[in-house]
Amino acid sequence: MEELSKALKIAFASEFSFYLKAHYFHWNVEGENFQQYHELFGGIYEEVYGSIDDFAENIRKANSYTPGSFERFSMLSKIDDETEILDARSMTSVLLEDSEKMAGIFKIVFAMAEREGEHGLADFLAGRQDAHRKHSWMLRATLK
Ligand SMILES: [Fe+2]
């Protein structure tokens, strides 16, 4: 259970970082297809942000404390911070790479939750993996 709690916190901090990066891209994207990219990143950050409270409460249900500071997030997160202003295609490919990384993290943590017989938690994690598969599809299709 301790290993699962640790993995959940890493997944949570990574998901929050992913959310922030998508919102950052939504704010700062520029170019002739501005509206399209602004909305693409907007749809992604909104979906991910919509999962955050449930995710945090799942960590509490697992009898662990939920991290909630930039310091802890940067210690735990597997998603690199972006501080540069990238062009729209680079933003899309960075977010695609991160979304695939998130799907991979959820795949691993799902298997850990299943091993512990935590089916409700596993169900939540399966949903997050699937949500990232969908985000990856949208991002990949945009890059074609
Ligand atoms: Fe907005």
mmCIF file of C-alpha atoms in Angstrom, residues 44-117:
data_model
loop_
_atom_site.group_PDB
_atom_site.id
_atom_site.type_symbol
_atom_site.label_atom_id
_atom_site.label_comp_id
_atom_site.label_asym_id
_atom_site.label_seq_id
_atom_site.Cartn_x
_atom_site.Cartn_y
_atom_site.Cartn_z
ATOM 1 C CA ILE A 44 -7.285 19.503 -22.744
ATOM 2 C CA TYR A 45 -6.555 21.673 -19.701
ATOM 3 C CA GLU A 46 -10.258 21.802 -18.790
ATOM 4 C CA GLU A 47 -10.637 18.014 -18.943
ATOM 5 C CA VAL A 48 -7.497 17.410 -16.878
ATOM 6 C CA TYR A 49 -8.325 20.118 -14.338
ATOM 7 C CA GLY A 50 -11.766 18.539 -13.975
ATOM 8 C CA SER A 51 -10.105 15.349 -12.715
ATOM 9 C CA ILE A 52 -7.813 16.973 -10.136
ATOM 10 C CA ASP A 53 -10.153 17.217 -7.139
ATOM 11 C CA ASP A 54 -11.339 13.633 -7.555
ATOM 12 C CA PHE A 55 -7.720 12.524 -7.886
ATOM 13 C CA ALA A 56 -6.708 14.355 -4.676
ATOM 14 C CA GLU A 57 -9.620 12.802 -2.807
ATOM 15 C CA ASN A 58 -8.639 9.347 -4.060
ATOM 16 C CA ILE A 59 -5.248 9.872 -2.395
ATOM 17 C CA ARG A 60 -7.030 10.795 0.856
ATOM 18 C CA LYS A 61 -9.236 7.702 0.515
ATOM 19 C CA ALA A 62 -6.009 5.672 0.319
ATOM 20 C CA ASN A 63 -5.229 7.191 3.769
ATOM 21 C CA SER A 64 -2.396 9.347 2.476
ATOM 22 C CA TYR A 65 -1.949 13.130 2.360
ATOM 23 C CA THR A 66 -2.309 14.933 -0.958
ATOM 24 C CA PRO A 67 0.607 17.141 -2.061
ATOM 25 C CA GLY A 68 -0.413 20.689 -3.004
ATOM 26 C CA SER A 69 2.605 22.968 -3.265
ATOM 27 C CA PHE A 70 4.864 23.891 -6.186
ATOM 28 C CA GLU A 71 7.853 22.653 -4.207
ATOM 29 C CA ARG A 72 6.361 19.185 -3.652
ATOM 30 C CA PHE A 73 5.002 19.062 -7.188
ATOM 31 C CA SER A 74 8.420 19.807 -8.664
ATOM 32 C CA MET A 75 9.986 17.130 -6.451
ATOM 33 C CA LEU A 76 7.420 14.499 -7.467
ATOM 34 C CA SER A 77 6.397 15.352 -11.034
ATOM 35 C CA LYS A 78 7.624 13.356 -14.039
ATOM 36 C CA ILE A 79 6.481 16.152 -16.388
ATOM 37 C CA ASP A 80 9.140 18.778 -17.113
ATOM 38 C CA ASP A 81 8.227 22.421 -16.597
ATOM 39 C CA GLU A 82 8.085 24.605 -19.695
ATOM 40 C CA THR A 83 9.352 28.156 -19.239
ATOM 41 C CA GLU A 84 9.942 29.107 -22.890
ATOM 42 C CA ILE A 85 7.348 30.418 -25.337
ATOM 43 C CA LEU A 86 7.263 27.744 -28.036
ATOM 44 C CA ASP A 87 5.668 27.928 -31.469
ATOM 45 C CA ALA A 88 2.268 26.258 -31.833
ATOM 46 C CA ARG A 89 3.533 23.001 -33.401
ATOM 47 C CA SER A 90 6.249 22.601 -30.792
ATOM 48 C CA MET A 91 3.676 23.134 -28.030
ATOM 49 C CA THR A 92 1.553 20.412 -29.631
ATOM 50 C CA SER A 93 4.402 17.910 -29.900
ATOM 51 C CA VAL A 94 5.635 18.605 -26.349
ATOM 52 C CA LEU A 95 2.127 18.097 -24.987
ATOM 53 C CA LEU A 96 1.721 14.911 -27.067
ATOM 54 C CA GLU A 97 4.907 13.482 -25.598
ATOM 55 C CA ASP A 98 3.739 14.413 -22.081
ATOM 56 C CA SER A 99 0.254 13.016 -22.631
ATOM 57 C CA GLU A 100 1.723 9.679 -23.728
ATOM 58 C CA LYS A 101 3.950 9.729 -20.659
ATOM 59 C CA MET A 102 0.870 10.318 -18.482
ATOM 60 C CA ALA A 103 -0.978 7.403 -20.125
ATOM 61 C CA GLY A 104 2.058 5.218 -19.338
ATOM 62 C CA ILE A 105 2.147 6.367 -15.700
ATOM 63 C CA PHE A 106 -1.561 5.595 -15.282
ATOM 64 C CA LYS A 107 -1.076 2.173 -16.869
ATOM 65 C CA ILE A 108 1.547 1.301 -14.234
ATOM 66 C CA VAL A 109 -0.333 2.748 -11.245
ATOM 67 C CA PHE A 110 -3.534 1.012 -12.405
ATOM 68 C CA ALA A 111 -1.741 -2.354 -12.272
ATOM 69 C CA MET A 112 -0.483 -1.548 -8.756
ATOM 70 C CA ALA A 113 -4.005 -0.631 -7.576
ATOM 71 C CA GLU A 114 -5.390 -3.846 -9.084
ATOM 72 C CA ARG A 115 -2.735 -5.911 -7.311
ATOM 73 C CA GLU A 116 -3.880 -4.345 -4.015
ATOM 74 C CA GLY A 117 -7.510 -5.153 -4.866
#
